[in-house]
Coordinates of C-alpha atoms and ligand atoms in Angstrom, one line a residue:
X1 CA 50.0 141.4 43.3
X2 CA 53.7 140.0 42.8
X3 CA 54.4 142.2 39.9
X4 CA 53.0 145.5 41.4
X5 CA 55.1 144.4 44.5
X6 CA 57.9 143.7 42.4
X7 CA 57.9 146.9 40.2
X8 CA 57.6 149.0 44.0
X9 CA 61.1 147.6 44.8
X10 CA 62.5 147.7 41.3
X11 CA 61.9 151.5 41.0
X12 CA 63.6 151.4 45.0
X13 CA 66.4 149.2 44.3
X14 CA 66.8 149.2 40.5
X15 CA 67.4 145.5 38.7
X16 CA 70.8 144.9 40.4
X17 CA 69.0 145.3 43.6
X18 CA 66.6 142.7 43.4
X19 CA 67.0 138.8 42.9
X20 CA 64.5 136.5 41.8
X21 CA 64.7 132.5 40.0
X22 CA 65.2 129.7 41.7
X23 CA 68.9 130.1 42.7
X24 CA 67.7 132.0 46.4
X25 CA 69.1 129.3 48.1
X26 CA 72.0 131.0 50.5
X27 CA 69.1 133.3 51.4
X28 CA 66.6 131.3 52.2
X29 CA 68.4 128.3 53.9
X30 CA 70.8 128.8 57.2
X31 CA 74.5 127.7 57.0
X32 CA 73.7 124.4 59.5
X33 CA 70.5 123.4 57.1
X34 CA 68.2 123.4 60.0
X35 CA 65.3 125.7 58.3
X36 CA 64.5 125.7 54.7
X37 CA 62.5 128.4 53.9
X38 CA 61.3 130.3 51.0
X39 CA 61.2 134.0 50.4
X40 CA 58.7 136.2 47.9
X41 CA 61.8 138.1 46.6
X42 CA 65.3 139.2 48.1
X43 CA 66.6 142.6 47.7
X44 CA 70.1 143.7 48.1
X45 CA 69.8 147.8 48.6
X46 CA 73.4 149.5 48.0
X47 CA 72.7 152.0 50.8
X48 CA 70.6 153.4 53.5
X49 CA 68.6 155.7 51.9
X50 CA 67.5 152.1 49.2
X51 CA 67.0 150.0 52.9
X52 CA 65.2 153.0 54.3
X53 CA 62.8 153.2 50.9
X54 CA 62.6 149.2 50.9
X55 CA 61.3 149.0 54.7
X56 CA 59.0 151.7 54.4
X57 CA 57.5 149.9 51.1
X58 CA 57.3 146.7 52.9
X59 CA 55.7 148.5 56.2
X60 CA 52.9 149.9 54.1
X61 CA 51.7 147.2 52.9
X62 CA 52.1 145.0 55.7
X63 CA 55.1 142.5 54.1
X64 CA 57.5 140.8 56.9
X65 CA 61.0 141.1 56.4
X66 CA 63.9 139.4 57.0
X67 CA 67.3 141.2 57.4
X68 CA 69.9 139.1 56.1
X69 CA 74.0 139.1 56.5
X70 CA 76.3 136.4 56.0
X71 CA 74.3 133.8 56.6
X72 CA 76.3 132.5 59.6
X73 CA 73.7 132.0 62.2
X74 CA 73.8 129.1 64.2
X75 CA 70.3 129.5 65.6
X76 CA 68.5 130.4 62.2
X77 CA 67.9 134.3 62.8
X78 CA 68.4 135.1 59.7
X79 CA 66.2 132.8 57.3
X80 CA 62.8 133.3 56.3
X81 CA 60.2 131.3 57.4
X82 CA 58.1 128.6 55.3
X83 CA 55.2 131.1 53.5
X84 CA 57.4 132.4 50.8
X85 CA 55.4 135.9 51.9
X86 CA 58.2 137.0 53.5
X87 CA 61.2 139.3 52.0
X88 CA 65.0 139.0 52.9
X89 CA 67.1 142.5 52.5
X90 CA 69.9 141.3 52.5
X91 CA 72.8 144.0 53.4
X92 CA 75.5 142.9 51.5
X93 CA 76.3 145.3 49.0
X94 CA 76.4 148.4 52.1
X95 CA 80.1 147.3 52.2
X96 CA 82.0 150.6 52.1
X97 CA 84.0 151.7 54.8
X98 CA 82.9 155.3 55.7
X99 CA 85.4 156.4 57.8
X100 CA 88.8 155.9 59.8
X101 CA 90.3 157.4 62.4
X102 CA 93.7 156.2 63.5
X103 CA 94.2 158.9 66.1
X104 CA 90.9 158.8 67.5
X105 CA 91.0 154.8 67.4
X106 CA 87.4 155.2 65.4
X107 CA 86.2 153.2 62.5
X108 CA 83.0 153.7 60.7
X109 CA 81.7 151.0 58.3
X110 CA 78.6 149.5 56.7
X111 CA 76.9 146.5 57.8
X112 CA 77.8 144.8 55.0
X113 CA 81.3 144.3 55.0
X114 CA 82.5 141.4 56.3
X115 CA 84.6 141.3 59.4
X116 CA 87.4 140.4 57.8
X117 CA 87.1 144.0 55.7
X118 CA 86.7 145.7 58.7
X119 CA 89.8 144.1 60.5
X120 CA 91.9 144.8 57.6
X121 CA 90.3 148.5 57.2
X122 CA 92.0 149.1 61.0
X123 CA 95.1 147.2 59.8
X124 CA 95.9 149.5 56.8
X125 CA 96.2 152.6 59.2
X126 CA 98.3 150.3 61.8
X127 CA 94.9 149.8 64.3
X128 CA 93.4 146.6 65.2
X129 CA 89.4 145.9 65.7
X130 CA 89.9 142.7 68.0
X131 CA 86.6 140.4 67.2
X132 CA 88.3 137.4 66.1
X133 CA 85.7 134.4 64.5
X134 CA 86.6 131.3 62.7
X135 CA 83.6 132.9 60.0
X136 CA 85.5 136.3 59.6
X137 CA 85.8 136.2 56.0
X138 CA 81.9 135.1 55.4
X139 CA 79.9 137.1 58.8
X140 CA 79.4 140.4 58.3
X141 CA 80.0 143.5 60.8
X142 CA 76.0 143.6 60.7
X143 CA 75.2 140.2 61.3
X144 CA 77.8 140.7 63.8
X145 CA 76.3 143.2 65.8
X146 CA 72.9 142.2 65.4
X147 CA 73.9 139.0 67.4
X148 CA 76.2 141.2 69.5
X149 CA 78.9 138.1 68.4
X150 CA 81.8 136.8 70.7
X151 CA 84.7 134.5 70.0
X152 CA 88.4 134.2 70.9
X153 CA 89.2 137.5 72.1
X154 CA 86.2 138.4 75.0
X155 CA 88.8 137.5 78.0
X156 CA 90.5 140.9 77.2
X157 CA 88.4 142.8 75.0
X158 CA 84.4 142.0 75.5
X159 CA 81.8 140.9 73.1
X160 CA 81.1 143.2 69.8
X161 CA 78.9 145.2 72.3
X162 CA 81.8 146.2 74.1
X163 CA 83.2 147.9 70.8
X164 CA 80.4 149.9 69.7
X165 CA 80.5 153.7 69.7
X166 CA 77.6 154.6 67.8
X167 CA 75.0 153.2 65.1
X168 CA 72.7 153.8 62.1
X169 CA 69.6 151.7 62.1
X170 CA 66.7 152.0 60.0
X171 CA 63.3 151.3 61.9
X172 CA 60.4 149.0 61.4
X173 CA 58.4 152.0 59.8
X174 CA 61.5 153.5 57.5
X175 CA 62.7 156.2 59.2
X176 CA 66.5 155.8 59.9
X177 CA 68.0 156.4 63.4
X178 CA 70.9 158.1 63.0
X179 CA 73.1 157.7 66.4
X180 CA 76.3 157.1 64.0
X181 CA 78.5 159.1 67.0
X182 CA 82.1 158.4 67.4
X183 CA 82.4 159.6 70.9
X184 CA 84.0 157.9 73.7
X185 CA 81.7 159.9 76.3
X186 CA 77.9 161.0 75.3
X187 CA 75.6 160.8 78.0
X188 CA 72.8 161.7 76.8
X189 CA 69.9 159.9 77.6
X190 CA 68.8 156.3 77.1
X191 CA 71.8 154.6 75.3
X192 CA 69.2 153.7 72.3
X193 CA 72.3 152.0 70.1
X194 CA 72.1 149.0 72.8
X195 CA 68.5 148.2 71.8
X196 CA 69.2 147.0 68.4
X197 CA 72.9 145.3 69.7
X198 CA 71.7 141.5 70.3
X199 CA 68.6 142.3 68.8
X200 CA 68.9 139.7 65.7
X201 CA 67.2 142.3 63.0
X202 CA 63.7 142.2 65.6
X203 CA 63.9 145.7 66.4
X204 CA 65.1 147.5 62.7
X205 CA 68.0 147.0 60.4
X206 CA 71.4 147.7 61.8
X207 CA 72.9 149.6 58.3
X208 CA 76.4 151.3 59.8
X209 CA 78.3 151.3 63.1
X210 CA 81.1 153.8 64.5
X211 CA 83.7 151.1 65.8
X212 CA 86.5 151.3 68.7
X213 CA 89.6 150.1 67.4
X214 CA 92.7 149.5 69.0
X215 CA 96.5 149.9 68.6
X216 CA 97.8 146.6 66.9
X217 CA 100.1 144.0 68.9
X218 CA 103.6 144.3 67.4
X219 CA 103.7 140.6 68.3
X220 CA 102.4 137.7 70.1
X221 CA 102.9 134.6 72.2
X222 CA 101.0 131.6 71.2
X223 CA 101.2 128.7 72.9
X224 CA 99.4 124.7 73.5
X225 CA 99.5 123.6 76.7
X226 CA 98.6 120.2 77.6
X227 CA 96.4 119.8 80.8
X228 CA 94.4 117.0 82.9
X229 CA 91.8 118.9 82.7
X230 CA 88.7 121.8 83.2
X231 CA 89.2 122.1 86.4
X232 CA 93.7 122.5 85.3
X233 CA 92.8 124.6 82.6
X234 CA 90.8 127.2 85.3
X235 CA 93.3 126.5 87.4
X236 CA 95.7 127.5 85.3
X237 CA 94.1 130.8 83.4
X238 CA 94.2 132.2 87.5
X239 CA 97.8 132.3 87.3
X240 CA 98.5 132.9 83.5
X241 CA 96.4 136.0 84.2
X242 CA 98.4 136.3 87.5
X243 CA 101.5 136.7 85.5
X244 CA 100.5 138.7 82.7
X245 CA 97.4 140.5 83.9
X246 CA 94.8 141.6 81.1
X247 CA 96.9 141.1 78.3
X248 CA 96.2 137.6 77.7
X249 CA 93.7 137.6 74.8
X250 CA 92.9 133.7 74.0
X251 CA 92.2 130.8 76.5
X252 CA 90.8 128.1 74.6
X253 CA 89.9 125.2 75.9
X254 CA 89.8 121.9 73.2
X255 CA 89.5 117.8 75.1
X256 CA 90.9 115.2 73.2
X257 CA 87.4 114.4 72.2
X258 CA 87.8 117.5 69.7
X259 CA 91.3 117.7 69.1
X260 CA 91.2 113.9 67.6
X261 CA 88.1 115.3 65.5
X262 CA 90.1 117.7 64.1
X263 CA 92.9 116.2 63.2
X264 CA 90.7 112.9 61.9
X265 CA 89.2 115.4 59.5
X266 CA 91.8 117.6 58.6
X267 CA 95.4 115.3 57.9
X268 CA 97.0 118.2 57.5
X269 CA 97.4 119.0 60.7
X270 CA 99.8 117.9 62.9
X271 CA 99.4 116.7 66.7
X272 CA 101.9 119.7 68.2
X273 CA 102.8 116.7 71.4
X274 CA 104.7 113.6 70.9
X275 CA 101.5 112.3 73.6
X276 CA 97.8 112.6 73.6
X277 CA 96.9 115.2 76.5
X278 CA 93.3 114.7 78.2
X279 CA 92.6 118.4 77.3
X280 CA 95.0 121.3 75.4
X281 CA 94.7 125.0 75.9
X282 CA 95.5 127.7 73.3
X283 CA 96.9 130.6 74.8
X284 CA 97.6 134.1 73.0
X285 CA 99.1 136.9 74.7
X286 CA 99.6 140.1 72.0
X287 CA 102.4 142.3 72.8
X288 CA 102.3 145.7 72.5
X289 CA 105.6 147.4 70.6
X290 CA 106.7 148.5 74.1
X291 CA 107.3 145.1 75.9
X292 CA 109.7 142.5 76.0
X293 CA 110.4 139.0 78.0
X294 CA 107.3 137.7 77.2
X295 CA 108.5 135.0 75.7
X296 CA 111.0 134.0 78.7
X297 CA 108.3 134.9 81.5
X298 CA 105.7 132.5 79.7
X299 CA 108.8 129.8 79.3
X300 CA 109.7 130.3 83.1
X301 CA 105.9 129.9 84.1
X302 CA 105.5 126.9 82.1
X303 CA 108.6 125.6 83.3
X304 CA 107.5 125.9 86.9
X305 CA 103.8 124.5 86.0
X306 CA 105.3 121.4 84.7
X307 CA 107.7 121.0 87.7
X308 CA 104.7 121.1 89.9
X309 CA 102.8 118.9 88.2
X310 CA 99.5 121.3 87.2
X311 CA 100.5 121.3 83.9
X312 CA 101.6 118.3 81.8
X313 CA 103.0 120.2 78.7
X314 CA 103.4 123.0 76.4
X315 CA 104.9 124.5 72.9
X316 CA 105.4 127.9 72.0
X317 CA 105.3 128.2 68.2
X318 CA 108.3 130.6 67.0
X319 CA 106.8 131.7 63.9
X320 CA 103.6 132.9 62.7
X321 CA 102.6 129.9 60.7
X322 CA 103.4 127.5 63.5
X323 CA 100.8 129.8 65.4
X324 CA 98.4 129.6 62.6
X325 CA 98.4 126.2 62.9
X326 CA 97.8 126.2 66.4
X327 CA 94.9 128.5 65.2
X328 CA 93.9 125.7 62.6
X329 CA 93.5 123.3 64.8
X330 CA 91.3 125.4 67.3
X331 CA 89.4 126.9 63.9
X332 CA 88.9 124.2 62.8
X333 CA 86.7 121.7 65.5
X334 CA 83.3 122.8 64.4
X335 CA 84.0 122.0 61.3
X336 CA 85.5 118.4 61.9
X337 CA 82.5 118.1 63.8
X338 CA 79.9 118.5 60.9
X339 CA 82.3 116.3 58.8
X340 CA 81.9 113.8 61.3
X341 CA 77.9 113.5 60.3
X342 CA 75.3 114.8 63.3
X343 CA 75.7 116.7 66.2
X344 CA 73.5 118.0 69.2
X345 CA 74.9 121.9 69.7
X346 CA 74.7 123.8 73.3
X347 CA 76.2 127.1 73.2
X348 CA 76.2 127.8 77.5
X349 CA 78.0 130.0 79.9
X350 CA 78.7 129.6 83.4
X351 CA 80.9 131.7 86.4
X352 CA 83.7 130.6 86.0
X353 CA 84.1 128.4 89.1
X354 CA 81.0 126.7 88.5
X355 CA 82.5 125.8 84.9
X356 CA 84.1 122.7 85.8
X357 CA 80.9 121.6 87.5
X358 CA 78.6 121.7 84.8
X359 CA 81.3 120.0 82.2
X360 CA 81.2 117.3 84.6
X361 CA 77.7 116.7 85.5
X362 CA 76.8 117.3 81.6
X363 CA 78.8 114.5 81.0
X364 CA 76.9 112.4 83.3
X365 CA 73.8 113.5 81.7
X366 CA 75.2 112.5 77.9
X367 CA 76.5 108.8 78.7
X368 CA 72.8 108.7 80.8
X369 CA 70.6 110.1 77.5
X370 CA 73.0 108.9 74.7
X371 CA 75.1 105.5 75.3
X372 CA 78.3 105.8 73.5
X373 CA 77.3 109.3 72.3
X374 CA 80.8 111.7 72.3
X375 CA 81.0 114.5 74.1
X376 CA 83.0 117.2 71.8
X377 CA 83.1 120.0 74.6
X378 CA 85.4 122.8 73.7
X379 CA 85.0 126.5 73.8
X380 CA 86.4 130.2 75.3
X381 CA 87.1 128.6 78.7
X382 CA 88.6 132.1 79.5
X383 CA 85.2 133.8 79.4
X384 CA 82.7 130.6 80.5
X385 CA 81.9 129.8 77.1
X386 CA 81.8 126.0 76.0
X387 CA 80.5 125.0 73.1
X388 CA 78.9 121.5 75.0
X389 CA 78.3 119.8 71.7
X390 CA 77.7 116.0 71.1
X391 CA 78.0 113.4 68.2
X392 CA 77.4 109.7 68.0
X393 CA 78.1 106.8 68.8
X394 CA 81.6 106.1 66.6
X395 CA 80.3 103.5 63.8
X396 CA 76.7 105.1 63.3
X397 CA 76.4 106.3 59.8
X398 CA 76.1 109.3 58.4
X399 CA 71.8 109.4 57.5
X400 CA 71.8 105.9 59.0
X401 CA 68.5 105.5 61.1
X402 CA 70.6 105.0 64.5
X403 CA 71.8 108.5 64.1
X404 CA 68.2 109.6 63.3
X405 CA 67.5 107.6 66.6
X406 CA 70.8 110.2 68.1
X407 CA 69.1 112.9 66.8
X408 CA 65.7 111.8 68.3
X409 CA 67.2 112.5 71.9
X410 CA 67.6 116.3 70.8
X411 CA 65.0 118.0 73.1
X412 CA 65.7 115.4 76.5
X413 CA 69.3 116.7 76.6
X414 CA 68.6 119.9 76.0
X415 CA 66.3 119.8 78.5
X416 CA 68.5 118.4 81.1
X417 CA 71.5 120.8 80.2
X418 CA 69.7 123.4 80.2
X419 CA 68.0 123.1 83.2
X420 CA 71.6 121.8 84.9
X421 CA 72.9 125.3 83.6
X422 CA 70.0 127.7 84.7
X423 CA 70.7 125.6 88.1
X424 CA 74.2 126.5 87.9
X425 CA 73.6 130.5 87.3
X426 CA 74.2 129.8 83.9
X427 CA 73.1 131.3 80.1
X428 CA 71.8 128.6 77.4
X429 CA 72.6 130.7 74.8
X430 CA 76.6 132.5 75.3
X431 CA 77.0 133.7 72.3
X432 CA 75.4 132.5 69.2
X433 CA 71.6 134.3 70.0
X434 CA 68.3 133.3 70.1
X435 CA 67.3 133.4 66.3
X436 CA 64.2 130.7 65.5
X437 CA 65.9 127.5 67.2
X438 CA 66.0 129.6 70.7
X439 CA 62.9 131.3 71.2
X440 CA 60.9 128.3 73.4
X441 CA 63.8 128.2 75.9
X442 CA 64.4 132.2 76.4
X443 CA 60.2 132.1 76.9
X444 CA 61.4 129.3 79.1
X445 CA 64.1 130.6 81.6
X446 CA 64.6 134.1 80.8
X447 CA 63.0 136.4 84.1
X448 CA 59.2 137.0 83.5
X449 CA 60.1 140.7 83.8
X450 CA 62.6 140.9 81.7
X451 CA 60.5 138.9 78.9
X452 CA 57.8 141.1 79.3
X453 CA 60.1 144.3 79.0
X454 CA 61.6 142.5 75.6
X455 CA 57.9 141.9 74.3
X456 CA 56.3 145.4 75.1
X457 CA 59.8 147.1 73.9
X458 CA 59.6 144.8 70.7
X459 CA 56.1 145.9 70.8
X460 CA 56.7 149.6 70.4
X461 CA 59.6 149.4 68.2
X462 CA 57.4 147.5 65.4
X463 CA 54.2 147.1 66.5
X464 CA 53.4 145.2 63.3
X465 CA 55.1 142.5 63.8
X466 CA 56.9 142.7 60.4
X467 CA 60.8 142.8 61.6
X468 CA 62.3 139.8 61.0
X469 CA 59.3 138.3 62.5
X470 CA 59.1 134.9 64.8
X471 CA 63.0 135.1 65.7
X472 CA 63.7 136.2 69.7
X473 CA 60.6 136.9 71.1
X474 CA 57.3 135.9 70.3
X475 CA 54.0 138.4 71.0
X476 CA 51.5 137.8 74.1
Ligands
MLT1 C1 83.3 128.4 67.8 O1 83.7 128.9 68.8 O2 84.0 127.7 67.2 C2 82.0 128.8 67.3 O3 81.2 129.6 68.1 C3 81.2 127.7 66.6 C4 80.7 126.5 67.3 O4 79.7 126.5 68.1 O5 81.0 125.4 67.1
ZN2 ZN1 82.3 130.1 69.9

């Protein structure tokens, strides 16, 4: 049954297009090793028509499917499960750039080009597409918008969703949708494009997206600024925004929990303060050719700030490397953190002024759970994002059974921070999706309506259950 199987996609895909052997590995395993599953063949179509033939080969006979980018989940949306029946399509060789428009501010790419591709694409005709991810050169654009992705730039520009003019998708039966539209007004009916956004593959196969992009900054402020803490750093984004209004791009939020990971793990980097601060902020403000004085106005604020006492310290970098390695140091926490052996990952959002709240009741929660365990809290303060992550006790080995005994406390803390942030008007999952790892808590705190919409929408879309199957919502 393999080999008749197998000869259906070879004649779809041709030998290129299909992998088999042993070597499946970075298709079959997510990047944080949680799921290790197994996968009856990968294909690799090279364009929409091959993706279109591949699903509608799958559909009729009844084979689940897994849609597959860069393999940069954090919740394991994009690995197969355990039965080796399933098949991964992996989109990575749809990586041609279709279109640009630098007039229009349009940009029309395949899902398989990373986002680094697609950021340079805009750069070469002077535009700018502003999702910034510490993954850019490994996620792709499909990946991407399939978990409708966030990162460092949301305070001014929104999540991917945000960016989105206009999609090709191919359905859970193989017929593609083609809503590929680079219009900035099109009101014309149910906005269908939004469906598969955030969907994580469970709806049909994102395979091309009409972009916004934007004009690029001519230059930029970037700045640390050392802070007492949450509550200083809020306290402080009211009147950085105050000052400069929507321009300000980056507000990240890093406690000296995660800036000493960092720069435990990566020597290279060098503490920016002469002092350990209790928390630092980066800040980045892109400039527009047209205006100048930033620098000063941002030097005056902080120069006031300090006088008053809200703000303890801060360093502008004057050239781009010294703001890369403010970057570096920001970039580079998560993965300090998985150098540093185990970790317990909460990805949660919060109104802003209940931010402050939940840091420090979660706190309370982790010394009650885990004695000793570290609290490695950092994230897009800007837009309510903290990435509420915690690691051992310092001493407790790597594979040592005390950290298996760490690990052991997984679901109590999860249930008490999650529970502390549905209290709190929160989201338990800000940005990195639902995936596998998820599903349990949205069943758990999402709306009953709105679950039931998801299930019967999922349930028209692909009533088969065969798109990317057990990842966001589970049938009735
Ligand atoms: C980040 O902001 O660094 C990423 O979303 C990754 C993480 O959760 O650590
Ligand atoms: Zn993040």
């Amino acid at each position: 049954m393999d080999q008749s199987l197998r000869e259906a996609l070879l004649s779809r895909v041709g030998p290129s297009g299909l992998l088999e052997g042993p070597d499946l590995d970075r298709y079959t395993t997510d990047h944080r090793r949680l799921y290790r599953g197994q996968a009856r063949f990968v294909v690799r179509p090279s364009n929409t028509a091959e993706v279109a033939a591949v699903v509608e080969l799958c559909a009729t006979q009844g084979i689940a499917m897994v849609p597959h980018g860069g393999n940069t989940s954090y919740c394991g949306g994009a690995t197969p499960d355990e039965s080796g029946l399933q098949v991964v399509i992996s989109l990575e060789r749809l990586h041609r750039i279709r279109a640009i428009d630098a007039v229009g501010g349009t940009l029309v790419v395949e899902a398989g080009c990373t986002l680094r591709a697609v950021r340079e694409a805009a750069a070469s005709v002077g535009r700018h597409f502003p999702l910034s991810l510490g993954s850019e050169g490994t996620c792709q654009i499909g990946g991407n918008l399939s978990t409708n992705a966030g990162g460092t730039q949301v305070l001014r520009h929104g999540m991917i969703r945000d960016l989105v003019l206009g999609l090709e998708v191919v359905l859970p039966d193989g017929r593609v949708l083609n809503q590929l539209r680079q219009l900035r007004k099109d009101n014309t009916g149910y906005d269908l494009k939004q469906l598969f956004i955030g969907a994580e593959g469970t709806l049909g196969i994102i395979t091309a997206a009409a972009l916004r992009i934007g004009t690029a900054p001519r230059d930029a402020l970037t700045a640390l600024v050392g802070v007492e803490s949450l509550e200083a750093t809020l306290a402080l984004l009211g009147r950085v925004r105050e000052a400069f209004g929507d321009l300000v791009e980056t507000f990240e939020y890093m406690p000296e929990s995660a800036v000493t990971l960092a720069l435990k793990h990566f020597p290279q980097l060098k503490n920016p303060f002469d002092t350990a601060h209790p928390a630092i902020v980066l800040v980045e403000i892109p400039l527009p050719a047209a205006l100048s004085g930033l620098h000063e106005s941002f030097a005056h604020l902080m120069a006031a700030e300090i006088e008053a006492g809200r703000v303890r310290d801060a360093v502008v970098a004057h050239s781009l490397s010294q703001a890369d390695s403010f970057w570096f140091l920001r970039e580079n926490i998560p993965a300090a953190q998985t150098r540093e052996g185990a970790s317990l990952k909460h990805d949660v959002s919060l109104p802003l002024d209940r931010l402050a709240e939940f840091e420090q009741r979660g706190l309370r929660i982790i010394a009650d759970l885990i004695p000793g365990g570290r609290s490695i809290g950092y994230g897009h303060a800007g837009d309510g994002n903290l990435h509420f992550n915690v690691s051992p006790a310092l001493g407790i080995e790597k594979n040592s059974a005390l950290e298996a005994a760490f690990l052991g406390h997984k679901e109590s803390l999860m249930r008490a921070l999650h529970d502390l942030v549905a209290e709190l008007g929160g989201s338990f999952s800000a940005e990195h999706g639902i995936g596998r790892l998820k599903v349990d808590e949205l069943a758990r705190y999402e709306d009953p309506v709105a679950l039931d919409l998801m299930t019967r929408i999922k349930q028209v879309l692909d009533p088969n259950r065969l798109m990317n199957p057990g990842k966001v919502v589970l049938p009735k």
